[in-house]
Amino acid sequence: MTAIVGIGLFIGLAVLPFWGPDGVLRLLIEFFVLLAMAQMWNLLAGYAGLVSIGQQAFVGIGAYGLFYFTDLAGLPPIAAIGATAAVAVLIALLTSLFAFRLRDGYFAVGTWVIAEIFRIVVSQVETLGLGTGVTIQTLVQMPPEERLNLVYWLALGVGFGAVVVVILVMRSRLGLALGAIRDSEVAASGLGVNVLRTKRMVYVIASVGCAVAAAVYYMNLLRIQPTAAFSVDWTVQMIFVVVIGGLGRIEGPIIGAIVVLGLQEALADFGSAYLIILGLVMIVVVLFARRGLWGLVTARWPISLFGIQRRLVPAEDRS
């Protein structure tokens, strides 16, 4: 039933550029990109227990990868996103060699250090515009309406694609291994789970997802600066969305992204009041609803929209 509703919703949203206002399309682009990034962070922290505060490294890689492969390598935008994803895989594998030597809080700090190193290095590369950044000229030359529609469809695919990827991961043997690792790494290892390889696979998937979502976002923004692309604000926003919505549930980032963007739009005329109120919402959720807003719903009604929750079945019921 959820799959049918999801396909219907996807088709309905896919035809929106033919009649919807541009302002709505831009807002939905932000929503789908934020949803995709939050789902990836949720996969890392909620399912694998890898609390990263350096996912902005792959936001920056996605942005600059898009610029490099479109303006310098001459690839079409969609091919450039594919090439950026391939580069993100390679960089995620290489950085994991360092990051996975660290544990718990040290892992979180280590990922942030990696992101800062990328920011400093990119700021020194003349081809990438040094500290002042670059403008993606290939996309600037596209007709605005054509570019907006293309970005919207790509963002729609990225948002829905992120949800589908998490569902497929959690329904696979990888998801089963993640559940075992989250409960007890020692016990999982004793049962034959390769803990390091499992975590590395999730890290790569989440990193590539963030890079692709960022590439789509910067197709619409056009201007890239290292301080913005590698800003820790990206990861903070992912954390806000996941914690407010509900950590470790696919529904959580969906609810969280709606709340965060809803507050952003409602308080757009009040400047920093948005950040203050968002922070207060975060504090209230952490204190009184540690499983997030979706956790409040499931506490009252046992709902699982995506059917990935595993449960024990008594032996007598299996026959």
Coordinates of N, CA and C in Angstrom, one line a residue, residues 52-263:
S52 N 28.7 11.3 12.5 CA 29.6 12.1 11.8 C 29.2 13.6 11.9
I53 N 30.1 14.5 12.1 CA 29.9 15.9 12.0 C 30.7 16.5 10.9
G54 N 31.1 15.6 10.0 CA 31.9 16.1 8.8 C 31.3 15.8 7.5
Q55 N 30.0 15.6 7.4 CA 29.4 15.2 6.1 C 29.4 16.4 5.1
Q56 N 29.7 17.6 5.7 CA 29.8 18.8 4.7 C 31.0 18.6 3.8
A57 N 31.9 17.7 4.1 CA 33.0 17.4 3.2 C 32.5 16.9 1.9
F58 N 31.5 16.1 1.9 CA 30.9 15.5 0.7 C 29.9 16.5 0.0
V59 N 29.4 17.4 0.8 CA 28.6 18.5 0.2 C 29.5 19.3 -0.7
G60 N 30.7 19.7 -0.1 CA 31.6 20.5 -0.9 C 32.1 19.7 -2.1
I61 N 32.4 18.4 -1.9 CA 32.9 17.6 -3.1 C 31.8 17.5 -4.2
G62 N 30.6 17.4 -3.8 CA 29.5 17.3 -4.7 C 29.4 18.6 -5.5
A63 N 29.5 19.8 -4.8 CA 29.4 21.1 -5.5 C 30.6 21.3 -6.4
Y64 N 31.8 21.1 -5.9 CA 33.0 21.4 -6.8 C 33.1 20.3 -7.9
G65 N 32.7 19.1 -7.6 CA 32.7 18.1 -8.6 C 31.8 18.4 -9.8
L66 N 30.6 19.0 -9.5 CA 29.7 19.5 -10.5 C 30.4 20.5 -11.4
F67 N 31.0 21.5 -10.7 CA 31.7 22.6 -11.4 C 32.8 22.0 -12.3
Y68 N 33.6 21.1 -11.8 CA 34.7 20.6 -12.5 C 34.3 19.8 -13.8
F69 N 33.3 19.0 -13.6 CA 32.9 18.1 -14.7 C 32.1 18.8 -15.7
T70 N 31.4 19.9 -15.3 CA 30.6 20.6 -16.3 C 31.4 21.7 -17.0
D71 N 32.0 22.6 -16.3 CA 32.8 23.7 -16.8 C 34.1 23.4 -17.4
L72 N 34.9 22.5 -16.7 CA 36.2 22.2 -17.1 C 36.3 20.9 -17.9
A73 N 35.6 19.9 -17.6 CA 35.7 18.7 -18.4 C 34.6 18.6 -19.5
G74 N 33.7 19.5 -19.5 CA 32.7 19.6 -20.6 C 31.6 18.6 -20.6
L75 N 31.4 17.9 -19.5 CA 30.3 16.9 -19.5 C 28.9 17.6 -19.3
P76 N 27.9 16.9 -19.9 CA 26.5 17.4 -19.6 C 26.2 17.3 -18.1
P77 N 25.3 18.1 -17.6 CA 25.0 18.2 -16.1 C 24.8 16.8 -15.5
I78 N 23.9 16.0 -16.1 CA 23.6 14.7 -15.5 C 24.8 13.8 -15.5
A79 N 25.6 13.8 -16.6 CA 26.8 13.0 -16.6 C 27.8 13.5 -15.6
A80 N 27.8 14.8 -15.4 CA 28.7 15.4 -14.4 C 28.3 14.9 -13.0
I81 N 27.0 14.8 -12.7 CA 26.6 14.3 -11.4 C 27.1 12.8 -11.2
G82 N 27.0 12.0 -12.3 CA 27.4 10.6 -12.2 C 28.9 10.6 -12.0
A83 N 29.7 11.4 -12.7 CA 31.2 11.4 -12.4 C 31.5 11.9 -11.0
T84 N 30.7 12.9 -10.5 CA 30.9 13.4 -9.2 C 30.7 12.2 -8.1
A85 N 29.7 11.4 -8.4 CA 29.4 10.3 -7.5 C 30.5 9.3 -7.5
A86 N 31.1 9.1 -8.7 CA 32.2 8.1 -8.7 C 33.4 8.7 -7.9
V87 N 33.7 10.0 -8.1 CA 34.8 10.6 -7.3 C 34.5 10.5 -5.8
A88 N 33.2 10.7 -5.4 CA 32.8 10.7 -4.0 C 33.1 9.3 -3.4
V89 N 32.8 8.2 -4.2 CA 33.1 6.9 -3.8 C 34.6 6.7 -3.4
L90 N 35.4 7.2 -4.4 CA 36.9 7.0 -4.2 C 37.3 7.8 -2.9
I91 N 36.8 9.0 -2.8 CA 37.2 9.8 -1.6 C 36.7 9.3 -0.3
A92 N 35.5 8.8 -0.3 CA 34.9 8.2 0.9 C 35.7 6.9 1.3
L93 N 36.2 6.1 0.3 CA 37.0 5.0 0.7 C 38.3 5.4 1.3
L94 N 38.9 6.4 0.7 CA 40.2 6.9 1.2 C 40.1 7.5 2.5
T95 N 39.1 8.4 2.7 CA 39.0 9.0 4.0 C 38.6 8.0 5.1
S96 N 37.9 7.0 4.7 CA 37.5 6.0 5.7 C 38.7 5.3 6.3
L97 N 39.8 5.2 5.6 CA 41.0 4.6 6.1 C 41.5 5.3 7.3
F98 N 41.3 6.7 7.4 CA 41.7 7.5 8.5 C 40.6 7.5 9.6
A99 N 39.3 7.8 9.1 CA 38.2 8.0 10.1 C 37.9 6.8 10.9
F100 N 38.1 5.6 10.2 CA 37.7 4.4 10.9 C 38.8 3.8 11.9
R101 N 39.9 4.6 12.0 CA 40.8 4.3 13.0 C 40.4 4.9 14.4
L102 N 39.3 5.8 14.3 CA 38.8 6.5 15.5 C 37.5 5.9 15.9
R103 N 37.1 6.1 17.1 CA 35.9 5.6 17.6 C 35.1 6.7 18.4
D104 N 33.8 6.5 18.4 CA 32.9 7.3 19.1 C 33.1 8.8 18.9
G105 N 33.4 9.6 20.0 CA 33.6 11.0 19.8 C 34.8 11.4 19.0
Y106 N 35.8 10.6 19.0 CA 37.0 10.9 18.2 C 36.6 10.7 16.7
F107 N 35.7 9.8 16.4 CA 35.3 9.6 15.0 C 34.6 10.9 14.6
A108 N 33.7 11.4 15.4 CA 32.9 12.6 15.0 C 33.9 13.8 14.8
V109 N 34.8 14.0 15.7 CA 35.8 15.1 15.5 C 36.7 14.8 14.3
G110 N 37.1 13.6 14.1 CA 37.9 13.2 12.9 C 37.2 13.6 11.6
T111 N 35.9 13.3 11.5 CA 35.2 13.6 10.3 C 35.2 15.1 10.0
W112 N 35.0 15.9 11.1 CA 35.0 17.3 11.0 C 36.4 17.8 10.5
V113 N 37.4 17.2 11.1 CA 38.8 17.6 10.7 C 39.0 17.3 9.2
I114 N 38.5 16.2 8.7 CA 38.6 15.8 7.3 C 37.9 16.9 6.4
A115 N 36.7 17.3 6.9 CA 36.0 18.3 6.1 C 36.8 19.7 6.1
E116 N 37.4 20.0 7.2 CA 38.2 21.3 7.2 C 39.4 21.2 6.3
I117 N 40.0 20.0 6.3 CA 41.2 19.9 5.4 C 40.7 20.1 3.9
F118 N 39.6 19.5 3.6 CA 39.1 19.7 2.2 C 38.8 21.2 1.9
R119 N 38.2 21.9 2.9 CA 37.9 23.3 2.7 C 39.2 24.1 2.5
I120 N 40.2 23.8 3.3 CA 41.5 24.6 3.2 C 42.2 24.3 1.9
V121 N 42.2 23.0 1.5 CA 42.8 22.6 0.2 C 42.2 23.3 -1.0
V122 N 40.8 23.2 -1.0 CA 40.1 23.8 -2.1 C 40.3 25.3 -2.2
S123 N 40.4 25.9 -1.0 CA 40.6 27.4 -1.0 C 41.9 27.8 -1.6
Q124 N 42.9 26.8 -1.7 CA 44.2 27.2 -2.2 C 44.3 26.8 -3.7
V125 N 43.3 26.3 -4.3 CA 43.4 25.8 -5.7 C 42.9 26.9 -6.6
E126 N 43.8 27.4 -7.5 CA 43.4 28.6 -8.3 C 42.3 28.2 -9.3
T127 N 42.4 26.9 -9.8 CA 41.4 26.5 -10.8 C 40.0 26.5 -10.2
L128 N 39.9 26.3 -8.9 CA 38.6 26.2 -8.2 C 38.2 27.6 -7.6
G129 N 38.9 28.6 -8.1 CA 38.5 30.0 -7.7 C 39.1 30.4 -6.3
L130 N 40.0 29.7 -5.8 CA 40.6 30.1 -4.4 C 39.5 30.3 -3.4
G131 N 39.6 31.2 -2.5 CA 38.7 31.4 -1.4 C 37.4 32.2 -1.9
T132 N 37.4 32.8 -3.1 CA 36.3 33.5 -3.5 C 35.2 32.7 -4.2
G133 N 35.7 31.5 -4.6 CA 34.7 30.5 -5.2 C 34.6 30.7 -6.7
V134 N 33.6 30.0 -7.3 CA 33.4 29.9 -8.7 C 31.9 30.0 -9.0
T135 N 31.6 30.3 -10.3 CA 30.2 30.3 -10.8 C 30.2 29.2 -11.9
I136 N 29.2 28.4 -11.9 CA 29.1 27.3 -12.9 C 28.5 27.9 -14.2
Q137 N 29.4 28.3 -15.1 CA 29.0 29.0 -16.3 C 28.1 28.2 -17.2
T138 N 28.4 26.9 -17.3 CA 27.6 26.0 -18.2 C 26.1 26.1 -17.8
L139 N 25.8 26.1 -16.5 CA 24.4 26.1 -16.1 C 23.8 27.5 -16.1
V140 N 24.7 28.5 -16.0 CA 24.2 29.9 -16.1 C 23.7 30.2 -17.5
Q141 N 24.3 29.5 -18.5 CA 23.9 29.7 -19.9 C 22.6 29.0 -20.3
M142 N 22.2 28.1 -19.4 CA 20.9 27.4 -19.7 C 19.7 28.4 -19.5
P143 N 18.6 28.3 -20.3 CA 17.4 29.1 -20.0 C 16.9 28.8 -18.6
P144 N 16.6 29.9 -17.8 CA 16.3 29.7 -16.4 C 15.1 28.7 -16.2
E145 N 14.1 28.7 -17.0 CA 13.0 27.8 -16.8 C 13.4 26.4 -17.0
E146 N 14.2 26.2 -18.1 CA 14.6 24.8 -18.4 C 15.5 24.3 -17.3
R147 N 16.4 25.2 -16.8 CA 17.3 24.7 -15.7 C 16.5 24.4 -14.4
L148 N 15.5 25.3 -14.1 CA 14.7 25.0 -12.9 C 13.9 23.7 -12.9
N149 N 13.3 23.4 -14.1 CA 12.6 22.2 -14.3 C 13.6 21.0 -14.1
L150 N 14.7 21.1 -14.8 CA 15.7 20.0 -14.7 C 16.2 19.7 -13.3
V151 N 16.5 20.8 -12.6 CA 16.9 20.7 -11.2 C 15.8 20.1 -10.3
Y152 N 14.6 20.5 -10.6 CA 13.4 20.0 -9.8 C 13.3 18.5 -10.0
W153 N 13.3 18.0 -11.2 CA 13.2 16.6 -11.5 C 14.3 15.8 -10.9
L154 N 15.6 16.4 -11.0 CA 16.7 15.7 -10.4 C 16.6 15.6 -8.8
A155 N 16.1 16.8 -8.2 CA 15.9 16.8 -6.8 C 14.8 15.8 -6.3
L156 N 13.8 15.7 -7.1 CA 12.7 14.8 -6.8 C 13.3 13.4 -6.8
G157 N 14.1 13.1 -7.9 CA 14.7 11.7 -7.9 C 15.6 11.5 -6.8
V158 N 16.4 12.5 -6.4 CA 17.3 12.3 -5.3 C 16.6 12.1 -4.0
G159 N 15.5 12.9 -3.7 CA 14.8 12.7 -2.5 C 14.1 11.4 -2.4
F160 N 13.4 11.0 -3.4 CA 12.7 9.7 -3.4 C 13.8 8.5 -3.4
G161 N 14.8 8.8 -4.2 CA 15.9 7.8 -4.3 C 16.6 7.5 -3.0
A162 N 16.8 8.5 -2.2 CA 17.4 8.3 -0.9 C 16.6 7.4 0.0
V163 N 15.2 7.7 0.0 CA 14.3 6.8 0.8 C 14.4 5.4 0.3
V164 N 14.4 5.2 -1.0 CA 14.4 3.8 -1.6 C 15.7 3.1 -1.2
V165 N 16.8 3.9 -1.3 CA 18.1 3.3 -1.0 C 18.1 2.8 0.5
V166 N 17.6 3.6 1.4 CA 17.6 3.2 2.8 C 16.7 2.0 3.0
I167 N 15.6 2.0 2.3 CA 14.7 0.8 2.4 C 15.4 -0.4 1.9
L168 N 16.0 -0.4 0.8 CA 16.7 -1.5 0.2 C 17.9 -2.0 1.1
V169 N 18.6 -1.0 1.6 CA 19.7 -1.4 2.5 C 19.2 -2.1 3.8
M170 N 18.1 -1.5 4.4 CA 17.7 -2.1 5.6 C 17.0 -3.5 5.4
R171 N 16.5 -3.7 4.2 CA 15.9 -5.0 3.9 C 16.9 -6.1 3.4
S172 N 18.1 -5.7 3.3 CA 19.2 -6.6 2.8 C 20.0 -7.2 3.9
R173 N 20.9 -8.0 3.6 CA 21.8 -8.6 4.6 C 22.6 -7.5 5.3
L174 N 22.9 -6.5 4.5 CA 23.6 -5.3 5.1 C 22.9 -4.7 6.2
G175 N 21.5 -4.6 6.0 CA 20.7 -4.0 7.1 C 20.6 -4.9 8.3
L176 N 20.6 -6.2 8.1 CA 20.6 -7.1 9.2 C 21.9 -7.0 10.0
A177 N 23.0 -6.9 9.3 CA 24.3 -6.7 9.9 C 24.3 -5.4 10.7
L178 N 23.8 -4.4 10.1 CA 23.8 -3.1 10.8 C 23.0 -3.1 12.1
G179 N 21.9 -3.8 12.1 CA 21.1 -4.0 13.3 C 21.9 -4.7 14.4
A180 N 22.6 -5.7 14.0 CA 23.4 -6.5 15.0 C 24.6 -5.7 15.5
I181 N 25.2 -4.9 14.6 CA 26.3 -4.0 15.1 C 25.8 -2.9 16.0
R182 N 24.6 -2.4 15.7 CA 24.1 -1.3 16.6 C 23.8 -1.9 18.0
D183 N 23.3 -3.1 18.0 CA 23.0 -3.7 19.3 C 24.3 -4.0 20.1
S184 N 25.2 -4.6 19.4 CA 26.5 -5.0 20.1 C 27.5 -5.4 19.0
E185 N 28.6 -4.6 18.9 CA 29.6 -4.9 17.9 C 30.3 -6.2 18.2
V186 N 30.5 -6.4 19.5 CA 31.2 -7.6 19.9 C 30.4 -8.9 19.6
A187 N 29.1 -8.8 19.9 CA 28.3 -10.0 19.6 C 28.1 -10.2 18.1
A188 N 28.0 -9.0 17.3 CA 27.9 -9.1 15.9 C 29.1 -9.8 15.3
S189 N 30.3 -9.3 15.8 CA 31.5 -9.9 15.3 C 31.6 -11.4 15.6
G190 N 31.2 -11.7 16.8 CA 31.2 -13.1 17.2 C 30.3 -14.0 16.3
L191 N 29.2 -13.4 15.7 CA 28.3 -14.1 14.8 C 28.8 -14.1 13.4
G192 N 30.0 -13.5 13.1 CA 30.5 -13.6 11.8 C 30.3 -12.3 11.0
V193 N 29.8 -11.3 11.6 CA 29.6 -10.0 10.8 C 30.9 -9.3 10.7
N194 N 31.3 -8.9 9.5 CA 32.5 -8.1 9.3 C 32.2 -6.6 9.7
V195 N 32.4 -6.2 10.9 CA 32.0 -4.9 11.4 C 32.6 -3.8 10.6
L196 N 33.9 -3.8 10.3 CA 34.6 -2.7 9.6 C 34.0 -2.6 8.2
R197 N 33.9 -3.7 7.5 CA 33.5 -3.6 6.1 C 32.0 -3.1 6.0
T198 N 31.2 -3.6 7.0 CA 29.8 -3.1 7.0 C 29.7 -1.6 7.2
K199 N 30.4 -1.1 8.2 CA 30.4 0.3 8.5 C 31.0 1.1 7.3
R200 N 32.0 0.6 6.7 CA 32.6 1.3 5.5 C 31.6 1.4 4.4
M201 N 30.9 0.3 4.1 CA 29.9 0.3 3.0 C 28.8 1.4 3.3
V202 N 28.4 1.5 4.6 CA 27.4 2.5 4.9 C 27.9 3.9 4.8
Y203 N 29.2 4.1 5.2 CA 29.8 5.4 5.1 C 29.9 5.8 3.7
V204 N 30.3 4.9 2.8 CA 30.4 5.2 1.4 C 29.1 5.6 0.8
I205 N 28.0 4.8 1.1 CA 26.7 5.1 0.6 C 26.2 6.4 1.0
A206 N 26.4 6.7 2.3 CA 25.9 8.0 2.9 C 26.7 9.2 2.3
S207 N 28.0 9.0 2.1 CA 28.8 10.1 1.5 C 28.4 10.4 0.1
V208 N 28.3 9.3 -0.7 CA 27.9 9.5 -2.1 C 26.5 10.2 -2.2
G209 N 25.6 9.7 -1.3 CA 24.3 10.3 -1.3 C 24.3 11.8 -1.0
C210 N 25.2 12.2 -0.1 CA 25.3 13.7 0.2 C 25.9 14.4 -1.0
A211 N 26.9 13.8 -1.6 CA 27.6 14.5 -2.7 C 26.6 14.7 -3.9
V212 N 25.8 13.7 -4.2 CA 24.9 13.8 -5.3 C 23.8 14.8 -5.0
A213 N 23.3 14.8 -3.8 CA 22.2 15.8 -3.4 C 22.8 17.2 -3.4
A214 N 24.1 17.4 -3.0 CA 24.7 18.7 -3.1 C 24.9 19.2 -4.5
A215 N 25.3 18.2 -5.4 CA 25.5 18.6 -6.8 C 24.2 19.1 -7.4
V216 N 23.1 18.5 -7.1 CA 21.8 18.9 -7.6 C 21.4 20.3 -7.0
Y217 N 21.7 20.5 -5.7 CA 21.4 21.8 -5.0 C 22.2 22.9 -5.7
Y218 N 23.4 22.7 -6.0 CA 24.3 23.7 -6.6 C 24.0 23.9 -8.0
M219 N 23.3 23.0 -8.7 CA 22.8 23.3 -10.0 C 21.8 24.4 -10.1
N220 N 21.1 24.6 -8.9 CA 20.1 25.7 -8.8 C 20.8 26.9 -8.3
L221 N 21.7 26.7 -7.4 CA 22.4 27.9 -6.7 C 23.4 28.6 -7.6
L222 N 24.1 27.8 -8.4 CA 25.1 28.2 -9.4 C 26.4 28.7 -8.8
R223 N 26.4 29.4 -7.7 CA 27.6 30.0 -7.1 C 28.1 29.1 -6.0
I224 N 29.4 28.8 -6.1 CA 30.0 27.9 -5.1 C 31.2 28.7 -4.4
Q225 N 31.2 28.7 -3.0 CA 32.3 29.2 -2.3 C 32.7 28.2 -1.2
P226 N 34.0 28.0 -1.0 CA 34.4 27.0 -0.1 C 33.9 27.1 1.3
T227 N 33.8 28.4 1.8 CA 33.3 28.5 3.2 C 31.8 28.1 3.3
A228 N 31.1 28.2 2.3 CA 29.6 27.8 2.3 C 29.5 26.3 2.0
A229 N 30.2 25.9 1.0 CA 30.0 24.5 0.5 C 30.6 23.5 1.6
F230 N 31.6 23.9 2.3 CA 32.2 23.0 3.3 C 31.8 23.5 4.7
S231 N 30.7 24.2 4.9 CA 30.3 24.7 6.2 C 29.7 23.6 7.0
V232 N 30.0 23.6 8.3 CA 29.4 22.6 9.2 C 27.9 22.8 9.4
D233 N 27.4 24.0 8.9 CA 25.9 24.2 9.0 C 25.2 23.1 8.2
W234 N 25.8 22.6 7.2 CA 25.1 21.5 6.4 C 24.8 20.3 7.4
T235 N 25.9 19.9 8.1 CA 25.7 18.7 9.0 C 24.8 19.1 10.1
V236 N 24.9 20.3 10.7 CA 24.0 20.7 11.7 C 22.5 20.6 11.3
Q237 N 22.3 21.0 10.1 CA 20.9 21.0 9.6 C 20.4 19.5 9.4
M238 N 21.3 18.6 8.9 CA 21.0 17.2 8.9 C 20.6 16.7 10.2
I239 N 21.4 17.0 11.2 CA 21.2 16.5 12.6 C 19.9 17.0 13.1
F240 N 19.6 18.3 12.9 CA 18.3 18.9 13.4 C 17.1 18.1 12.8
V241 N 17.2 17.9 11.5 CA 16.1 17.2 10.8 C 15.9 15.8 11.4
V242 N 17.0 15.1 11.5 CA 16.9 13.7 12.0 C 16.4 13.6 13.4
V243 N 17.0 14.5 14.3 CA 16.6 14.4 15.7 C 15.2 14.8 16.0
I244 N 14.8 15.9 15.3 CA 13.4 16.4 15.5 C 12.4 15.4 14.9
G245 N 12.7 14.8 13.8 CA 11.8 13.8 13.2 C 11.8 12.5 13.9
G246 N 13.0 12.0 14.2 CA 13.2 10.7 14.8 C 14.3 9.9 14.3
L247 N 15.3 9.6 15.1 CA 16.5 8.9 14.7 C 16.3 7.4 14.5
G248 N 16.9 6.9 13.5 CA 16.7 5.4 13.3 C 15.4 5.0 12.7
R249 N 14.7 5.9 12.1 CA 13.4 5.5 11.4 C 13.4 6.3 10.1
I250 N 13.0 5.7 9.0 CA 12.9 6.3 7.7 C 11.9 7.5 7.8
E251 N 10.9 7.3 8.5 CA 9.8 8.4 8.6 C 10.4 9.6 9.3
G252 N 11.4 9.5 10.2 CA 11.9 10.6 10.9 C 12.4 11.7 10.1
P253 N 13.3 11.5 9.2 CA 13.8 12.6 8.3 C 12.7 13.3 7.5
I254 N 11.7 12.5 7.1 CA 10.6 13.1 6.3 C 9.8 14.1 7.2
I255 N 9.5 13.7 8.4 CA 8.8 14.6 9.3 C 9.7 15.8 9.7
G256 N 10.9 15.5 10.0 CA 11.9 16.5 10.4 C 12.1 17.6 9.3
A257 N 12.2 17.1 8.0 CA 12.4 18.1 6.9 C 11.2 19.0 6.7
I258 N 10.0 18.4 6.9 CA 8.8 19.2 6.8 C 8.8 20.3 7.9
V259 N 9.1 19.9 9.1 CA 9.1 20.8 10.3 C 10.2 21.9 10.1
V260 N 11.4 21.5 9.8 CA 12.5 22.5 9.6 C 12.2 23.5 8.5
L261 N 11.8 23.0 7.3 CA 11.5 23.9 6.2 C 10.3 24.7 6.5
G262 N 9.3 24.1 7.2 CA 8.1 24.9 7.5 C 8.4 26.0 8.4
L263 N 9.3 25.8 9.5 CA 9.7 26.9 10.4 C 10.5 27.9 9.6

